[in-house]
Coordinates of C-alpha atoms and ligand atoms in Angstrom, one line a residue:
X1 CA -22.3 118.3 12.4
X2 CA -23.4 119.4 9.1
X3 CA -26.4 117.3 8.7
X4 CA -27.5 117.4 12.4
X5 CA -30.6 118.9 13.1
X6 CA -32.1 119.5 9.7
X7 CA -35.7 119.9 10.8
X8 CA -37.1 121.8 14.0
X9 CA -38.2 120.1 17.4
X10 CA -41.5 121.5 17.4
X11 CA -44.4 121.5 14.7
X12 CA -45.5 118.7 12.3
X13 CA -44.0 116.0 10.6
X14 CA -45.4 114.2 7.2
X15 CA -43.1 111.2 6.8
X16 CA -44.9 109.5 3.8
X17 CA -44.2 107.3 0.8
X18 CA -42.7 104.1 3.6
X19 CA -42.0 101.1 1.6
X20 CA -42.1 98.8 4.3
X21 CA -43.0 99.8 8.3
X22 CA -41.9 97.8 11.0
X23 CA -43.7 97.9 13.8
X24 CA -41.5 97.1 16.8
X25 CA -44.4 94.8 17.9
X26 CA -43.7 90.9 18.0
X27 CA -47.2 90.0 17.9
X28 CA -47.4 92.0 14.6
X29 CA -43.9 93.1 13.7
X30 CA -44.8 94.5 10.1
X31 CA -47.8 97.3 10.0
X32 CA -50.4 97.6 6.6
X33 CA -49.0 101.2 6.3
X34 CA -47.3 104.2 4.4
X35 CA -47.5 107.1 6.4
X36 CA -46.6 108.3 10.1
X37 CA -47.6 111.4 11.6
X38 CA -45.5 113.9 14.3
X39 CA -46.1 116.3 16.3
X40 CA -44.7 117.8 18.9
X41 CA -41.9 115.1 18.7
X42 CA -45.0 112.1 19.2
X43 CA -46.2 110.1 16.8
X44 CA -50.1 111.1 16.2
X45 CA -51.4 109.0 13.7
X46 CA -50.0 106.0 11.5
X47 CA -51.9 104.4 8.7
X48 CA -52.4 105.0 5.0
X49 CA -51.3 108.7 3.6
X50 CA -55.1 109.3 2.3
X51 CA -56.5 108.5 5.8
X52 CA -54.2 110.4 7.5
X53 CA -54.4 114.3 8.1
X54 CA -51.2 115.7 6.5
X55 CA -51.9 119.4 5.9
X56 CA -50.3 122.1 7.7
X57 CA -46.7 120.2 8.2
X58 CA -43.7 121.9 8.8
X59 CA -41.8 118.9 7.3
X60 CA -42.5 116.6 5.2
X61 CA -40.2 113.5 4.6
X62 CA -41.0 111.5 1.3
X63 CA -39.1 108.1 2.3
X64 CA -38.7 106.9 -1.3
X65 CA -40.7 103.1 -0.8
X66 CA -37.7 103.1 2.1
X67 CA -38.1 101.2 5.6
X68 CA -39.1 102.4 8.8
X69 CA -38.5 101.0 12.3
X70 CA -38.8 102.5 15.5
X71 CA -35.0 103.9 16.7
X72 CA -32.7 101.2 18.0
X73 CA -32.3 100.6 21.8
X74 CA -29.1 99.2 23.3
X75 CA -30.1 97.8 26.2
X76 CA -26.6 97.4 27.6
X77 CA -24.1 100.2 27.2
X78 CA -21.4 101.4 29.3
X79 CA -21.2 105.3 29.0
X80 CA -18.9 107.5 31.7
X81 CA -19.4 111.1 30.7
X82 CA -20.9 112.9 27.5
X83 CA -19.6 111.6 24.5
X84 CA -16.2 110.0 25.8
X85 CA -15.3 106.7 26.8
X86 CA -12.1 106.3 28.5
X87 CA -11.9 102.5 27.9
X88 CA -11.0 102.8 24.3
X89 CA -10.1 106.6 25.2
X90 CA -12.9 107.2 22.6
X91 CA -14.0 110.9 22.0
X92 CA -17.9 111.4 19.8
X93 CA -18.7 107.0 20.0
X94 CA -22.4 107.9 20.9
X95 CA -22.4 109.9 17.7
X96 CA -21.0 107.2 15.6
X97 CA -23.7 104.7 17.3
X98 CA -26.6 107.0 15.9
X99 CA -25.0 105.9 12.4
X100 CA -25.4 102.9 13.0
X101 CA -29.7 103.7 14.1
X102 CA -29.6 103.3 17.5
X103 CA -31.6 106.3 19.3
X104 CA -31.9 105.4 22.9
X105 CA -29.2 103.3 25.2
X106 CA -30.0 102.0 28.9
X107 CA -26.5 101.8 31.2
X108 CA -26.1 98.8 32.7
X109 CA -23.3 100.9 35.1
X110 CA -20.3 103.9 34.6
X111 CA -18.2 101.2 35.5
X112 CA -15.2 102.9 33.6
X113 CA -15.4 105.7 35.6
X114 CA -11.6 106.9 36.4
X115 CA -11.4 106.2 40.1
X116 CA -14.9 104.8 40.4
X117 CA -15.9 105.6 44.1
X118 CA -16.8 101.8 45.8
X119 CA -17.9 103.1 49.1
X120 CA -22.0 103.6 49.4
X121 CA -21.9 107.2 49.7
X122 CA -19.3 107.6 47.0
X123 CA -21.6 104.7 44.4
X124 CA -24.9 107.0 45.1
X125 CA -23.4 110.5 44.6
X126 CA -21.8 109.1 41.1
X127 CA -24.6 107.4 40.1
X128 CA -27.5 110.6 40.8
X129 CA -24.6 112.5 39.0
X130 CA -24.6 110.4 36.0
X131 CA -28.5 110.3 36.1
X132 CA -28.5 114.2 36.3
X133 CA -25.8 114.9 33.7
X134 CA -27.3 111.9 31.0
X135 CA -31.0 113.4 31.3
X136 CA -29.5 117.3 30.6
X137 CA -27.1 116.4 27.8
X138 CA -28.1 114.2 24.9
X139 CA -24.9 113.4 22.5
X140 CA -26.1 113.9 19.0
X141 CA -29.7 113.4 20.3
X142 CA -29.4 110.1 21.9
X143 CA -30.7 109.2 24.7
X144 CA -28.7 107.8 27.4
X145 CA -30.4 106.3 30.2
X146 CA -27.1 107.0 32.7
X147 CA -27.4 106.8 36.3
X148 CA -26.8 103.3 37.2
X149 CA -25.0 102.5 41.0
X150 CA -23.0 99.2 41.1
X151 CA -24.3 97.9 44.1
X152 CA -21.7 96.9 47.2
X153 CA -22.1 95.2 50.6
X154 CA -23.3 97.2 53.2
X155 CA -26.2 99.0 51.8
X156 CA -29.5 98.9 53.4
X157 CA -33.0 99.5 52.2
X158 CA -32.5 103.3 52.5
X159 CA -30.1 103.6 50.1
X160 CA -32.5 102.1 47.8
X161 CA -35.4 104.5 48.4
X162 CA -32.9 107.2 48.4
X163 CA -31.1 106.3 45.1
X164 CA -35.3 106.4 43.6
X165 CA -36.2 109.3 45.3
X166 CA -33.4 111.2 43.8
X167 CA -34.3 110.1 40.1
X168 CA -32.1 106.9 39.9
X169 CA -34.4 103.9 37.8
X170 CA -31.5 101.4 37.2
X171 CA -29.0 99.2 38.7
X172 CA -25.9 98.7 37.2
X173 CA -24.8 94.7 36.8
X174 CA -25.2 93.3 39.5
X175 CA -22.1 91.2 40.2
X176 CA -19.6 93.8 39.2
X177 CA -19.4 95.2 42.9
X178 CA -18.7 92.9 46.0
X179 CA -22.0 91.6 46.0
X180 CA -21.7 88.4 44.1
X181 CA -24.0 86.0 47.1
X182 CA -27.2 84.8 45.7
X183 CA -28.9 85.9 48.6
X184 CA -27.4 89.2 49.1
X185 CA -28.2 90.2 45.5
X186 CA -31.3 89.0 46.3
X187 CA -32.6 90.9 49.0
X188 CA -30.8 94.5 47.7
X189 CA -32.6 93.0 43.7
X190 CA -36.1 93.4 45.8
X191 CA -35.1 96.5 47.7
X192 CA -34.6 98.3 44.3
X193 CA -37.8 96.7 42.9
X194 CA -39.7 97.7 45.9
X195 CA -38.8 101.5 44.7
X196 CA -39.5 101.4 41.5
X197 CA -35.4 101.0 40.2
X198 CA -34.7 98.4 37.3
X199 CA -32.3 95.4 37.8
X200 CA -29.5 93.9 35.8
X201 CA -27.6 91.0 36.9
X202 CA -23.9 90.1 35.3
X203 CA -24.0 86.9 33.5
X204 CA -21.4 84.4 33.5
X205 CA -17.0 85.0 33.9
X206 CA -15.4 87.8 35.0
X207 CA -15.1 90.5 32.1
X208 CA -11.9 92.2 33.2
X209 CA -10.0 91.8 35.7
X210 CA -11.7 91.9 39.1
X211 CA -14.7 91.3 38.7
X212 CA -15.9 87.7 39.2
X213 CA -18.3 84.3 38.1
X214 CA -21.9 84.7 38.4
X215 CA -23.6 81.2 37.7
X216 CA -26.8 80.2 37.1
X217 CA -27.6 79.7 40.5
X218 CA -26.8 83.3 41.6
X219 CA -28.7 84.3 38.7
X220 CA -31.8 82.4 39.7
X221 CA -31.7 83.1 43.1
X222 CA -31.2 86.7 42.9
X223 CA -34.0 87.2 40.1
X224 CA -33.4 90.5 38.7
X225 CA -35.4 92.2 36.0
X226 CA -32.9 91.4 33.2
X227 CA -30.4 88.6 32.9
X228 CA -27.8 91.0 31.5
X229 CA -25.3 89.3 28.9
X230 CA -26.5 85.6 28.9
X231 CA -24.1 85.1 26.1
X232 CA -21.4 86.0 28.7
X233 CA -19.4 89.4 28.3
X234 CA -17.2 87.8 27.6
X235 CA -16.9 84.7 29.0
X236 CA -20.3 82.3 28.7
X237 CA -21.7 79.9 31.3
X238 CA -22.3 76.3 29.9
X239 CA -24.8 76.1 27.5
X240 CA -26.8 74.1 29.5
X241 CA -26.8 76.3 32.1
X242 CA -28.3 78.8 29.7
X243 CA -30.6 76.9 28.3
X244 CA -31.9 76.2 32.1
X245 CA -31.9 80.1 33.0
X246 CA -34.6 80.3 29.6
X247 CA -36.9 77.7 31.2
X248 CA -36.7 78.6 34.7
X249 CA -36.5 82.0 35.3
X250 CA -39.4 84.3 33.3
X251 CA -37.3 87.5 33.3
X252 CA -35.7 89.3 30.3
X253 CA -33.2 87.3 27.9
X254 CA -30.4 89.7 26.7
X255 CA -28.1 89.0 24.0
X256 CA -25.1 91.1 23.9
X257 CA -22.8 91.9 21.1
X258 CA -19.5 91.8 23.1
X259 CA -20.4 88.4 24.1
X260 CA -19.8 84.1 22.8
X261 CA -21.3 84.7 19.2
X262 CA -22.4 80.8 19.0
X263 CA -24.1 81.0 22.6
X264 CA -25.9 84.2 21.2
X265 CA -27.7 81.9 18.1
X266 CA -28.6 79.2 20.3
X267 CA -30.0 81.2 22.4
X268 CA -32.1 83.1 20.1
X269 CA -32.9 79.2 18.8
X270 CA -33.6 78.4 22.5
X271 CA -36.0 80.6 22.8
X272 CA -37.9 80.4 20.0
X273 CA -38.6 76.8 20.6
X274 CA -40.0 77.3 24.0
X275 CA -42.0 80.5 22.4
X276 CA -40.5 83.4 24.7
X277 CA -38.9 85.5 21.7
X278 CA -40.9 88.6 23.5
X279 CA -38.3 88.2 26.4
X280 CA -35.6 88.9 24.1
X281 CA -33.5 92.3 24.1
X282 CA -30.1 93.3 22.3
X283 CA -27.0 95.1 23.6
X284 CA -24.1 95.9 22.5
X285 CA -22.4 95.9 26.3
X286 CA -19.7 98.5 24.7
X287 CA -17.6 100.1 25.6
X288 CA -15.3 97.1 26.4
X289 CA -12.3 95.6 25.8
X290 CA -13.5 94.2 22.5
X291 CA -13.7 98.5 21.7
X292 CA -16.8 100.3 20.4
X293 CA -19.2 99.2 17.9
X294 CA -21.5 101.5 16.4
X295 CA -23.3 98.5 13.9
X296 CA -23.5 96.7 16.7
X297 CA -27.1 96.3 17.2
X298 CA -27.5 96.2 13.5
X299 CA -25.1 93.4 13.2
X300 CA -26.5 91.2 15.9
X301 CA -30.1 91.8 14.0
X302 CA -27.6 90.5 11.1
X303 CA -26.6 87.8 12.7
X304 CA -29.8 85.9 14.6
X305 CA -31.7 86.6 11.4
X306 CA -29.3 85.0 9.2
X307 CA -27.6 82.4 11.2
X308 CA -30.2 81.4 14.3
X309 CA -33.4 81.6 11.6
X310 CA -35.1 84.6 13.3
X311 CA -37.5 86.6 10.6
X312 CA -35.7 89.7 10.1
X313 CA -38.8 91.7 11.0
X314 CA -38.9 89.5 14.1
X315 CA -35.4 90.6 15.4
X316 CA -35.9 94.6 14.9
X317 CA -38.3 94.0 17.7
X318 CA -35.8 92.7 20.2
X319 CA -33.9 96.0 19.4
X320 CA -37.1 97.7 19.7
X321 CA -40.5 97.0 21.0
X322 CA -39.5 94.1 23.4
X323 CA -36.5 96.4 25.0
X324 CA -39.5 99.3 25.3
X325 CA -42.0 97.2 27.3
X326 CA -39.5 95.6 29.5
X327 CA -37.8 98.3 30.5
X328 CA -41.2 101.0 30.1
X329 CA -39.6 103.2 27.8
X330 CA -42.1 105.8 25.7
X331 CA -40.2 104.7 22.2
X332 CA -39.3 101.6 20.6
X333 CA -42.8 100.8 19.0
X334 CA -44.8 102.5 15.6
X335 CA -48.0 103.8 17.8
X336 CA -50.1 106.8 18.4
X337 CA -48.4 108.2 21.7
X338 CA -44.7 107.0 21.3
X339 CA -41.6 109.3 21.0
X340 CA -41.1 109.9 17.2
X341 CA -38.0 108.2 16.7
X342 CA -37.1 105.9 13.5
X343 CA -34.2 104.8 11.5
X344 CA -34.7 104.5 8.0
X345 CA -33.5 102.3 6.0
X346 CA -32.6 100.5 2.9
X347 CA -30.9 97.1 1.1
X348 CA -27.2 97.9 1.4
X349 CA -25.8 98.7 -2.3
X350 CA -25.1 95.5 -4.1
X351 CA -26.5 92.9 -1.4
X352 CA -27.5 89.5 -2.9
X353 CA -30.7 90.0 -1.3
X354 CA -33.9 90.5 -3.4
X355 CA -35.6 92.9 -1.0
X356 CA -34.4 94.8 2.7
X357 CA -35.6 91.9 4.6
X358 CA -34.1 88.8 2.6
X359 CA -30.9 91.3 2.8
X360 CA -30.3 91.0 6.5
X361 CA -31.8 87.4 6.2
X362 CA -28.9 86.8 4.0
X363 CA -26.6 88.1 6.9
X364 CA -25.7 91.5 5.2
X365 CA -26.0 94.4 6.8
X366 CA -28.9 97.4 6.0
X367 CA -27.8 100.9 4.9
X368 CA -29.5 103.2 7.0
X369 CA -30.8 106.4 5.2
X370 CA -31.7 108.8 8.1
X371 CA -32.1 108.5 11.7
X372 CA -34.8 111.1 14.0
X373 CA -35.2 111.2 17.3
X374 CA -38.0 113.0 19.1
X375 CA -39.2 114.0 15.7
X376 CA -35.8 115.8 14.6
X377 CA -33.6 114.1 11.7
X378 CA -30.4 113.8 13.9
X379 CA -28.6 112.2 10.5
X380 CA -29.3 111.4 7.4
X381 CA -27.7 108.9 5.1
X382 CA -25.2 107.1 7.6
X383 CA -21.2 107.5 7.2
X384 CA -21.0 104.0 9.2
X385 CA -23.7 101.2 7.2
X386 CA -22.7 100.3 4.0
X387 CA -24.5 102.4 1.5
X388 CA -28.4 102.5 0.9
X389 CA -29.5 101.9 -2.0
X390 CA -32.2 104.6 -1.6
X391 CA -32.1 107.4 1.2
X392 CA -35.6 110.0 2.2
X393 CA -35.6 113.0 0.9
X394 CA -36.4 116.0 3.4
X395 CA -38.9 118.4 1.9
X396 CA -39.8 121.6 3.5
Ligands
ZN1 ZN1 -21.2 92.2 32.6

């Protein structure tokens, strides 16, 4: 933990000198800028370092002409309790995923839980306890958006308004319990909805053992917020099938790490032919069998920008700003209000790129140089990325 929490919560932040700002926004993903403003751990003013006001800062970061992006959302993660996984019986993984930039992940279910209770009163008390212990214990900062109930036959509308009353905002995947009906997802999709809680829907095989096919018929009929994996985690549905989900259904398009790598490209293709690249979000969906992967996120900006012909600055937002909006988080985008949290980066040491964005273009992965969250540098230059070619330098 020696280079965790090098500057204070509180007070100002100068982070000036930015080489290149990405904005988090699709509609206008790279921002005329140099400087960013914090206080209090929110972002008060962004623009050019002689319009902004930069006196009295308790720190000041010169970034050294490196790049700034709003902190990485994973919009599909598994976590079970603090910093351990017991799929990959993985102690500190959250810590090695801040190397790797990502600041805030959503749980799309504590599936691994050992002994998972499957009974309704059982599923509500684990999930209000993994909301509770997620919102009082950040690991290394992050953010972990924990509390999500797998939902099983039998539950009736109060559950619903009692899962939101108590502070739950998420399903997990639906489809991993014994609701797998279209209709029945259906109806306990629009209960949630109707209190305010966020829906994820399984897409495609089973991913371990036990759990089962969810087809694009399912998917459509049950309309949840997000089609979760639609790459498949693992297994994928039919392309075609995918393709149809894009042009029927208007809901969020995730991409998932742990998921068919050549669905994921034509997907992103998919979608940028029919002009809906603002419905798409990135996950990792680790833990899982395929293990932990703290570049994940940076490796699947890697990939669709170098091998599905997505602008690089394009695909930070579907890390970013298009995770943010859909699933109404206060980060994820370079404007006055947001949470102050940013991974900085550089060209990786030696890339055949020609600058930081023809790098990733190129398929190779960024270094990153520093990652804050709430306005605190929770790392600095990353023992996961490949070198940076240059890092920020904290000046107090
Ligand atoms: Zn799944």
């Amino acid at each position: 933990m020696a280079t965790a929490a090098i500057a204070e919560a509180s007070g100002k932040v100068v982070i000036s000198n930015i080489g290149l700002m990405l904005s988090g926004d699709i509609q206008d993903p790279i921002l005329d800028a140099d400087t960013i403003v914090v206080n209090d751990g929110k972002i008060i003013a962004v623009g050019k370092y002689k319009d902004c006001d930069t006196e009295g800062a308790r720190t000041r970061i010169d970034c050294r002409g490196t790049v700034v992006s709003p902190g990485l959302i994973d919009s599909h993660v598994h976590p079970v309790a603090g910093d351990w996984t017991p799929r990959q019986n993985q102690i500190n993984w959250i810590d090695s995923v801040l190397h790797g930039g990502v600041t805030t992940m959503i749980s799309a279910g504590e599936v691994h839980y050992p002994g998972r209770p499957k009974d309704i009163v059982g599923l509500k008390a684990l999930a209000i306890a993994s909301q509770r212990a997620f919102d009082a214990f950040r690991p290394s900062g992050v953010k972990v958006m924990g509390g999500a109930p797998v939902i099983e036959k039998g539950m009736v509308e109060s559950d619903f308004a009692e899962l939101a009353a108590a502070g739950v905002k998420l399903l997990g995947e639906v489809g991993l319990g014994s609701v797998k009906a279209g209709d029945e997802a259906r109806q306990m999709v629009a209960w949630a909805r109707k209190y305010g809680i966020q829906s994820t829907i399984h897409t495609g095989g089973p991913s371990i053992p036990g759990s089962g096919l969810i087809d694009k018929d399912v998917i459509l009929e049950a309309d949840a917020d997000i089609i979760g994996h639609i790459n498949g985690g693992h297994t994928s549905l039919p392309y075609q099938q995918v393709c149809e989900l894009c042009e029927r259904s208007t809901r969020g398009i995730e991409l998932v790490h742990n998921g068919n790598e050549r669905i994921s490209i034509l997907t992103a293709r998919h979608a940028n032919e029919l002009k809906c690249l603002h419905r798409v979000i990135l996950g990792t969906d680790g833990p899982a069998g395929s293990g932990v992967q703290p570049l994940g996120i940076l490796r699947m900006i890697a990939q669709l920008a170098s091998l599905a012909d997505i602008p690089t600055e394009l695909a930070f937002c579907f890390a970013t700003g298009n995770t943010a909006r859909m699933r109404d988080l206060d980060c994820g985008l370079i404007e006055i209000g947001r949470a102050a949290d940013f991974v900085f980066m550089d060209r990786a040491q030696h890339t055949a790129g020609k600058d930081f964005l023809d790098s990733l273009q190129l398929g190779d992965l960024p270094g990153v140089g520093m990652v804050m969250i709430d306005g605190v540098v929770r790392c600095q230059r990353s023992r996961n990325t490949p070198p940076a070619i240059e890092v920020p330098a904290i000046q107090h």
